[in-house]
Each structure stands twice: as C-alpha cells, then as structure tokens.
C-alpha cells in the first residue's frame, strides 16, 4: 500500500508525523519504506537520526534516481544506521524500516514523462517488497504532487492501493489551505481527474490529519484563566464549524495529533522510552500516533461517510 503525505503549507507536522507513523507500523511488524519526496527540503534524515548516513548519498538519492543519474536510489536501513540509541535496538518481531532519502543538495524539478516512468517503476517495485510505502511530498501544489498523481494514473498502477493523508495545523489559515489543496480549482482532485483518475475513487482515498491540536480539556490548559479557557473552547468550536463547511470535517479526518512540545521543538520519532522512562513526551501523543498508524490500512476508516 502507498501512503502519500501532503500539505498545503510547510510547518504542518507532515514529515515528522508521517515518519512516526512509519515507525509505529514497523514496530507492529510491517516492512515499511519511507520515501523523502520533499524535494525542496529533504529533511527526513533528521527525523530518523540518520543525518550522517545521508551525507554519504549526496549524489545517489531520490533526486538522482528520478532525474536518471543513477539506476537505483540509495537505501538506508534505519535500525542499523540511526544514531538514536533506542532505535538501534528494535524489539523482537518488528519489521524493516528503510529510508530512501533525497539528495542533500537536491531541489524541486519540473517533471517529464521520463521522470514519471521512473517514479512508476520505483513505486511498483517497492509496493511489492514492502507492506507499507510512505511517500512524503513537498508542500503545496508541487512538482512532487503532480508526478505521483501522474504515476498513479498509469494502467500498471491500477492494482496498487494508494491513499492520501493531507496534514494541517488546527488554525483557520491551515484549515482553509488544506481544503483548497484538495478541492480547489488546481487542487489534488482536479489535477487527478485531469490525469485520468476517477473522481469518486480519488476523493475516497483522501483523508485529513489535524496536527498540533490543543485539547481544552487537557491538564496542559488547566492553569489558564477562565477567560482564556472560554476563548479557547470557542475558537475550537469555530474551527470545527469551519472545517465542516470546507468539506474536511470529522468524517473526513483519519486522526488528530495533540499539541506535543517534543514534536514542536525537536521533530523526532517518539519512542516508548520518551513516554515511559524519560517522560519527555505525552502518552496521549503516543496513543494518537498508534491509532492513526493502525487506521492507515483499516478499510472501515476509509469507507464513505
């Protein structure tokens, strides 16, 4: 199964959340591959703590592969090459966790038919090898989004399940931007239809993920003044109404990730040690990530509302 991670804006938590989802699925026993298609800013290596390993693939990452400079993109075994001590000792029964990084000095590039062909070849190969392939796309209406829409519209991809997660923060600007990215005149749905996708099928393959969502009921906000508390609850209700009006209300949401200081300030994988031992991360965040990871392949979560 292919999971495309998209967002209209940067800073949504798309990359760090999708990396954590890949990590959770690997912990659950799946063989997982993570592709850094964020061509303008390929930073997945930092989240997986394999930055030193990525320096060695300067000219053999996904940029080089998709532009025809190398025959195969570099692969990094996260468990073996991460600098994160907890990840170096994965529990028994976990699956593979493999990163295909972008070139360190790479950037956005206009896609052609040859790029699409190489993309199709790669996605087909990886979909047969791994249970889950997570593709982190550049923000906005990017060349990366265009390329994977073109690739997944090809006849040879028809038997491969592809789903989309669109990430946004819980603010008015981000809610509006996420809805526009998907449903706007030049959004994912319109661009997919133009490339031959079935509209109903494409719409059914898209779900939204709300990131950095403050919970008015959580202890984190229990110390605020009554006036602030009332304002926060009103703002939350207004956002729910805005999301519903924009077509990205509760029935279209696959999951919500709480506001988590660790993810805001360090953008890392959250391990059980971070929750149980050092207690730097909140249990609610770990549980939300685990639920969302489980729902990725739960067909009931993708049924029409």
Short mmCIF file of N, CA and C in Angstrom, two decimals, residues 130-261:
data_model
loop_
_atom_site.label_atom_id
_atom_site.label_comp_id
_atom_site.label_asym_id
_atom_site.label_seq_id
_atom_site.Cartn_x
_atom_site.Cartn_y
_atom_site.Cartn_z
N UNK A 130 7.41 -4.10 0.12
CA UNK A 130 7.06 -3.63 1.46
C UNK A 130 5.54 -3.63 1.65
N UNK A 131 5.12 -3.89 2.89
CA UNK A 131 3.69 -3.80 3.18
C UNK A 131 3.18 -2.37 3.09
N UNK A 132 4.03 -1.42 3.49
CA UNK A 132 3.61 -0.03 3.52
C UNK A 132 4.74 0.84 2.97
N UNK A 133 4.38 1.73 2.03
CA UNK A 133 5.33 2.67 1.46
C UNK A 133 4.78 4.07 1.72
N UNK A 134 5.49 4.84 2.56
CA UNK A 134 5.07 6.19 2.91
C UNK A 134 5.88 7.18 2.07
N UNK A 135 5.18 8.04 1.33
CA UNK A 135 5.84 9.00 0.44
C UNK A 135 5.56 10.40 0.94
N UNK A 136 6.59 11.06 1.46
CA UNK A 136 6.47 12.42 1.99
C UNK A 136 6.67 13.41 0.86
N UNK A 137 5.61 14.15 0.50
CA UNK A 137 5.63 15.04 -0.66
C UNK A 137 5.96 16.48 -0.26
N UNK A 138 6.53 17.21 -1.20
CA UNK A 138 6.77 18.64 -0.98
C UNK A 138 5.45 19.35 -0.72
N UNK A 139 5.51 20.41 0.07
CA UNK A 139 4.30 21.15 0.42
C UNK A 139 3.71 21.86 -0.79
N UNK A 140 2.40 22.02 -0.76
CA UNK A 140 1.71 22.80 -1.77
C UNK A 140 1.45 22.04 -3.05
N UNK A 141 1.07 22.77 -4.09
CA UNK A 141 0.83 22.19 -5.41
C UNK A 141 2.17 22.04 -6.11
N UNK A 142 2.92 21.06 -5.70
CA UNK A 142 4.33 20.92 -6.07
C UNK A 142 4.51 19.97 -7.25
N UNK A 143 5.72 19.96 -7.79
CA UNK A 143 6.07 19.01 -8.84
C UNK A 143 5.95 17.58 -8.31
N UNK A 144 6.27 17.38 -7.04
CA UNK A 144 6.19 16.04 -6.47
C UNK A 144 4.75 15.54 -6.47
N UNK A 145 3.80 16.41 -6.09
CA UNK A 145 2.38 16.03 -6.12
C UNK A 145 1.94 15.71 -7.54
N UNK A 146 2.31 16.57 -8.49
CA UNK A 146 1.96 16.34 -9.88
C UNK A 146 2.51 15.00 -10.38
N UNK A 147 3.74 14.70 -10.01
CA UNK A 147 4.38 13.48 -10.50
C UNK A 147 3.69 12.22 -9.99
N UNK A 148 3.34 12.20 -8.70
CA UNK A 148 2.72 10.98 -8.17
C UNK A 148 1.27 10.84 -8.63
N UNK A 149 0.59 11.96 -8.88
CA UNK A 149 -0.75 11.87 -9.47
C UNK A 149 -0.67 11.28 -10.87
N UNK A 150 0.32 11.72 -11.64
CA UNK A 150 0.52 11.18 -12.99
C UNK A 150 0.91 9.71 -12.92
N UNK A 151 1.80 9.38 -11.99
CA UNK A 151 2.29 8.00 -11.89
C UNK A 151 1.17 7.04 -11.48
N UNK A 152 0.38 7.42 -10.50
CA UNK A 152 -0.68 6.52 -10.01
C UNK A 152 -1.85 6.43 -10.98
N UNK A 153 -1.90 7.29 -12.00
CA UNK A 153 -2.94 7.20 -13.02
C UNK A 153 -2.57 6.22 -14.13
N UNK A 154 -1.33 5.73 -14.13
CA UNK A 154 -0.89 4.81 -15.19
C UNK A 154 -1.56 3.44 -15.03
N UNK A 155 -1.88 2.78 -16.14
CA UNK A 155 -2.59 1.50 -16.07
C UNK A 155 -1.90 0.45 -15.21
N UNK A 156 -0.57 0.39 -15.25
CA UNK A 156 0.14 -0.63 -14.48
C UNK A 156 0.05 -0.42 -12.97
N UNK A 157 -0.42 0.76 -12.55
CA UNK A 157 -0.56 1.04 -11.12
C UNK A 157 -1.97 0.76 -10.62
N UNK A 158 -2.84 0.28 -11.46
CA UNK A 158 -4.26 0.16 -11.10
C UNK A 158 -4.51 -0.85 -9.97
N UNK A 159 -3.62 -1.82 -9.80
CA UNK A 159 -3.83 -2.83 -8.76
C UNK A 159 -3.16 -2.45 -7.44
N UNK A 160 -2.48 -1.31 -7.40
CA UNK A 160 -1.79 -0.89 -6.18
C UNK A 160 -2.69 0.10 -5.42
N UNK A 161 -2.96 -0.19 -4.16
CA UNK A 161 -3.77 0.70 -3.34
C UNK A 161 -2.95 1.94 -2.96
N UNK A 162 -3.51 3.10 -3.26
CA UNK A 162 -2.84 4.37 -2.91
C UNK A 162 -3.81 5.23 -2.12
N UNK A 163 -3.35 5.75 -1.00
CA UNK A 163 -4.15 6.61 -0.15
C UNK A 163 -3.38 7.89 0.16
N UNK A 164 -4.14 8.94 0.44
CA UNK A 164 -3.57 10.26 0.68
C UNK A 164 -3.91 10.75 2.08
N UNK A 165 -2.90 11.24 2.78
CA UNK A 165 -3.09 11.94 4.04
C UNK A 165 -2.72 13.40 3.82
N UNK A 166 -3.65 14.30 4.10
CA UNK A 166 -3.40 15.73 3.96
C UNK A 166 -3.32 16.32 5.36
N UNK A 167 -2.16 16.86 5.71
CA UNK A 167 -1.90 17.35 7.05
C UNK A 167 -2.15 18.84 7.14
N UNK A 168 -2.70 19.27 8.27
CA UNK A 168 -2.84 20.70 8.53
C UNK A 168 -2.85 20.94 10.03
N UNK A 169 -2.37 22.09 10.42
CA UNK A 169 -2.44 22.51 11.81
C UNK A 169 -3.87 22.96 12.11
N UNK A 170 -4.19 23.09 13.37
CA UNK A 170 -5.55 23.41 13.79
C UNK A 170 -5.68 24.93 13.94
N UNK A 171 -5.62 25.61 12.78
CA UNK A 171 -5.80 27.06 12.72
C UNK A 171 -6.69 27.38 11.53
N UNK A 172 -7.25 28.58 11.51
CA UNK A 172 -8.13 28.96 10.40
C UNK A 172 -7.38 28.93 9.06
N UNK A 173 -6.17 29.49 9.06
CA UNK A 173 -5.42 29.55 7.81
C UNK A 173 -5.09 28.16 7.29
N UNK A 174 -4.72 27.26 8.17
CA UNK A 174 -4.33 25.92 7.74
C UNK A 174 -5.53 25.09 7.31
N UNK A 175 -6.66 25.25 7.98
CA UNK A 175 -7.87 24.52 7.58
C UNK A 175 -8.28 24.95 6.17
N UNK A 176 -8.30 26.25 5.92
CA UNK A 176 -8.67 26.76 4.60
C UNK A 176 -7.68 26.30 3.54
N UNK A 177 -6.38 26.33 3.87
CA UNK A 177 -5.36 25.94 2.90
C UNK A 177 -5.45 24.45 2.56
N UNK A 178 -5.71 23.61 3.57
CA UNK A 178 -5.82 22.17 3.32
C UNK A 178 -7.01 21.85 2.43
N UNK A 179 -8.13 22.51 2.68
CA UNK A 179 -9.32 22.29 1.85
C UNK A 179 -9.05 22.72 0.41
N UNK A 180 -8.36 23.86 0.24
CA UNK A 180 -8.04 24.35 -1.09
C UNK A 180 -7.09 23.42 -1.82
N UNK A 181 -6.10 22.88 -1.10
CA UNK A 181 -5.14 21.96 -1.72
C UNK A 181 -5.85 20.76 -2.33
N UNK A 182 -6.89 20.28 -1.65
CA UNK A 182 -7.58 19.09 -2.13
C UNK A 182 -8.69 19.44 -3.11
N UNK A 183 -9.53 20.41 -2.77
CA UNK A 183 -10.75 20.66 -3.53
C UNK A 183 -10.71 21.91 -4.40
N UNK A 184 -9.62 22.67 -4.35
CA UNK A 184 -9.53 23.90 -5.13
C UNK A 184 -9.46 23.64 -6.63
N UNK A 185 -9.52 24.73 -7.40
CA UNK A 185 -9.54 24.62 -8.86
C UNK A 185 -8.33 23.88 -9.41
N UNK A 186 -7.19 24.04 -8.79
CA UNK A 186 -5.98 23.35 -9.22
C UNK A 186 -5.48 22.40 -8.14
N UNK A 187 -6.42 21.90 -7.32
CA UNK A 187 -6.06 21.03 -6.22
C UNK A 187 -5.86 19.59 -6.64
N UNK A 188 -5.66 18.74 -5.64
CA UNK A 188 -5.36 17.33 -5.89
C UNK A 188 -6.46 16.64 -6.67
N UNK A 189 -7.72 16.88 -6.31
CA UNK A 189 -8.82 16.20 -7.00
C UNK A 189 -8.88 16.64 -8.46
N UNK A 190 -8.87 17.95 -8.71
CA UNK A 190 -8.94 18.45 -10.08
C UNK A 190 -7.75 17.99 -10.90
N UNK A 191 -6.55 18.05 -10.32
CA UNK A 191 -5.35 17.62 -11.04
C UNK A 191 -5.39 16.12 -11.30
N UNK A 192 -5.93 15.35 -10.36
CA UNK A 192 -6.03 13.91 -10.57
C UNK A 192 -7.00 13.56 -11.68
N UNK A 193 -8.15 14.22 -11.70
CA UNK A 193 -9.14 13.98 -12.76
C UNK A 193 -8.54 14.31 -14.13
N UNK A 194 -7.80 15.40 -14.20
CA UNK A 194 -7.18 15.80 -15.47
C UNK A 194 -6.19 14.75 -15.96
N UNK A 195 -5.66 13.95 -15.05
CA UNK A 195 -4.68 12.92 -15.42
C UNK A 195 -5.32 11.55 -15.58
N UNK A 196 -6.63 11.47 -15.44
CA UNK A 196 -7.31 10.20 -15.69
C UNK A 196 -7.80 9.47 -14.47
N UNK A 197 -7.65 10.04 -13.28
CA UNK A 197 -8.17 9.40 -12.07
C UNK A 197 -9.70 9.49 -12.05
N UNK A 198 -10.31 8.47 -11.48
CA UNK A 198 -11.75 8.51 -11.24
C UNK A 198 -12.01 9.42 -10.04
N UNK A 199 -12.90 10.39 -10.20
CA UNK A 199 -13.12 11.39 -9.16
C UNK A 199 -13.58 10.76 -7.85
N UNK A 200 -14.56 9.88 -7.91
CA UNK A 200 -15.09 9.29 -6.68
C UNK A 200 -14.03 8.47 -5.96
N UNK A 201 -13.26 7.70 -6.74
CA UNK A 201 -12.22 6.87 -6.12
C UNK A 201 -11.14 7.74 -5.49
N UNK A 202 -10.75 8.81 -6.17
CA UNK A 202 -9.70 9.68 -5.64
C UNK A 202 -10.18 10.39 -4.38
N UNK A 203 -11.39 10.90 -4.41
CA UNK A 203 -11.93 11.55 -3.20
C UNK A 203 -11.98 10.57 -2.04
N UNK A 204 -12.34 9.33 -2.32
CA UNK A 204 -12.43 8.33 -1.27
C UNK A 204 -11.10 7.91 -0.71
N UNK A 205 -10.01 8.22 -1.43
CA UNK A 205 -8.67 7.84 -0.99
C UNK A 205 -7.97 8.96 -0.24
N UNK A 206 -8.69 10.04 0.06
CA UNK A 206 -8.09 11.19 0.75
C UNK A 206 -8.70 11.36 2.13
N UNK A 207 -7.85 11.47 3.12
CA UNK A 207 -8.28 11.79 4.48
C UNK A 207 -7.36 12.88 5.04
N UNK A 208 -7.83 13.54 6.07
CA UNK A 208 -7.10 14.66 6.65
C UNK A 208 -6.57 14.28 8.04
N UNK A 209 -5.44 14.87 8.37
CA UNK A 209 -4.84 14.67 9.69
C UNK A 209 -4.63 16.05 10.31
N UNK A 210 -5.24 16.26 11.47
CA UNK A 210 -5.07 17.51 12.20
C UNK A 210 -3.88 17.38 13.14
N UNK A 211 -2.95 18.30 13.02
CA UNK A 211 -1.72 18.22 13.81
C UNK A 211 -1.64 19.38 14.78
N UNK A 212 -0.93 19.15 15.88
CA UNK A 212 -0.72 20.17 16.91
C UNK A 212 -2.05 20.73 17.39
N UNK A 213 -2.97 19.82 17.74
CA UNK A 213 -4.32 20.22 18.16
C UNK A 213 -4.35 20.37 19.68
N UNK A 214 -4.57 21.58 20.20
CA UNK A 214 -4.69 21.74 21.66
C UNK A 214 -6.03 21.21 22.15
N UNK A 215 -6.00 20.49 23.25
CA UNK A 215 -7.21 19.94 23.84
C UNK A 215 -7.62 20.81 25.02
N UNK A 216 -8.73 21.52 24.91
CA UNK A 216 -9.15 22.40 26.02
C UNK A 216 -9.36 21.66 27.32
N UNK A 217 -9.56 20.34 27.26
CA UNK A 217 -9.80 19.56 28.48
C UNK A 217 -8.53 19.00 29.10
N UNK A 218 -7.40 19.17 28.43
CA UNK A 218 -6.17 18.56 28.92
C UNK A 218 -5.57 19.34 30.07
N UNK A 219 -4.75 18.67 30.92
CA UNK A 219 -4.09 19.36 32.03
C UNK A 219 -3.21 20.51 31.57
N UNK A 220 -2.72 20.44 30.32
CA UNK A 220 -1.84 21.48 29.80
C UNK A 220 -2.50 22.85 29.85
N UNK A 221 -3.83 22.88 29.69
CA UNK A 221 -4.56 24.15 29.66
C UNK A 221 -5.36 24.40 30.93
N UNK A 222 -5.15 23.56 31.93
CA UNK A 222 -5.95 23.70 33.15
C UNK A 222 -5.56 24.92 33.98
N UNK A 223 -4.38 25.47 33.73
CA UNK A 223 -3.90 26.59 34.54
C UNK A 223 -4.23 27.95 33.94
N UNK A 224 -4.86 27.97 32.77
CA UNK A 224 -5.17 29.25 32.15
C UNK A 224 -6.34 29.91 32.87
N UNK A 225 -6.51 31.18 32.65
CA UNK A 225 -7.60 31.90 33.30
C UNK A 225 -8.95 31.47 32.72
N UNK A 226 -10.03 31.70 33.45
CA UNK A 226 -11.36 31.36 32.92
C UNK A 226 -11.65 32.04 31.59
N UNK A 227 -11.20 33.26 31.44
CA UNK A 227 -11.42 33.98 30.18
C UNK A 227 -10.69 33.30 29.03
N UNK A 228 -9.43 32.92 29.27
CA UNK A 228 -8.67 32.23 28.24
C UNK A 228 -9.28 30.87 27.91
N UNK A 229 -9.74 30.17 28.93
CA UNK A 229 -10.35 28.86 28.72
C UNK A 229 -11.61 28.97 27.86
N UNK A 230 -12.43 29.97 28.15
CA UNK A 230 -13.65 30.17 27.37
C UNK A 230 -13.32 30.53 25.93
N UNK A 231 -12.29 31.37 25.75
CA UNK A 231 -11.89 31.75 24.40
C UNK A 231 -11.38 30.54 23.62
N UNK A 232 -10.58 29.69 24.28
CA UNK A 232 -10.03 28.51 23.63
C UNK A 232 -11.14 27.57 23.17
N UNK A 233 -12.12 27.35 24.02
CA UNK A 233 -13.24 26.47 23.67
C UNK A 233 -14.04 27.06 22.50
N UNK A 234 -14.25 28.36 22.51
CA UNK A 234 -14.98 29.00 21.42
C UNK A 234 -14.19 28.89 20.11
N UNK A 235 -12.88 29.11 20.18
CA UNK A 235 -12.04 29.01 18.99
C UNK A 235 -12.05 27.59 18.43
N UNK A 236 -12.02 26.60 19.31
CA UNK A 236 -12.06 25.20 18.88
C UNK A 236 -13.39 24.89 18.19
N UNK A 237 -14.48 25.36 18.76
CA UNK A 237 -15.80 25.14 18.14
C UNK A 237 -15.89 25.83 16.78
N UNK A 238 -15.36 27.04 16.69
CA UNK A 238 -15.37 27.76 15.42
C UNK A 238 -14.57 27.02 14.35
N UNK A 239 -13.44 26.44 14.75
CA UNK A 239 -12.61 25.70 13.80
C UNK A 239 -13.33 24.44 13.31
N UNK A 240 -14.03 23.78 14.22
CA UNK A 240 -14.79 22.59 13.82
C UNK A 240 -15.86 22.95 12.80
N UNK A 241 -16.51 24.08 13.00
CA UNK A 241 -17.53 24.52 12.05
C UNK A 241 -16.90 24.89 10.71
N UNK A 242 -15.77 25.59 10.77
CA UNK A 242 -15.07 25.97 9.55
C UNK A 242 -14.64 24.74 8.75
N UNK A 243 -14.10 23.76 9.45
CA UNK A 243 -13.66 22.52 8.77
C UNK A 243 -14.84 21.80 8.13
N UNK A 244 -15.94 21.74 8.85
CA UNK A 244 -17.14 21.09 8.31
C UNK A 244 -17.63 21.80 7.05
N UNK A 245 -17.69 23.13 7.10
CA UNK A 245 -18.14 23.91 5.94
C UNK A 245 -17.21 23.75 4.74
N UNK A 246 -15.92 23.50 5.02
CA UNK A 246 -14.93 23.37 3.94
C UNK A 246 -14.85 21.95 3.40
N UNK A 247 -15.64 21.04 3.95
CA UNK A 247 -15.64 19.66 3.47
C UNK A 247 -14.56 18.80 4.07
N UNK A 248 -13.94 19.26 5.16
CA UNK A 248 -12.91 18.45 5.81
C UNK A 248 -13.24 18.28 7.29
N UNK A 249 -14.53 18.07 7.55
CA UNK A 249 -15.00 17.87 8.90
C UNK A 249 -14.65 16.49 9.43
N UNK A 250 -15.25 16.15 10.55
CA UNK A 250 -14.87 14.96 11.32
C UNK A 250 -14.89 13.68 10.48
N UNK A 251 -15.88 13.52 9.59
CA UNK A 251 -16.00 12.28 8.83
C UNK A 251 -14.85 12.10 7.85
N UNK A 252 -14.13 13.18 7.54
CA UNK A 252 -13.01 13.10 6.61
C UNK A 252 -11.65 13.09 7.32
N UNK A 253 -11.67 13.06 8.62
CA UNK A 253 -10.44 13.10 9.42
C UNK A 253 -10.04 11.70 9.84
N UNK A 254 -8.83 11.31 9.50
CA UNK A 254 -8.36 9.98 9.91
C UNK A 254 -7.79 10.00 11.32
N UNK A 255 -7.29 11.16 11.74
CA UNK A 255 -6.75 11.24 13.09
C UNK A 255 -6.33 12.65 13.45
N UNK A 256 -6.18 12.89 14.75
CA UNK A 256 -5.70 14.18 15.27
C UNK A 256 -4.53 13.92 16.20
N UNK A 257 -3.49 14.71 16.07
CA UNK A 257 -2.31 14.59 16.91
C UNK A 257 -2.29 15.77 17.89
N UNK A 258 -2.23 15.50 19.19
CA UNK A 258 -2.26 16.60 20.16
C UNK A 258 -1.05 17.52 20.02
N UNK A 259 -1.22 18.72 20.52
CA UNK A 259 -0.09 19.64 20.63
C UNK A 259 0.96 18.99 21.52
N UNK A 260 2.15 18.74 20.97
CA UNK A 260 3.18 17.98 21.68
C UNK A 260 4.50 18.76 21.65
N UNK A 261 4.98 19.23 22.81
CA UNK A 261 6.22 20.01 22.83
C UNK A 261 7.40 19.32 22.15
#
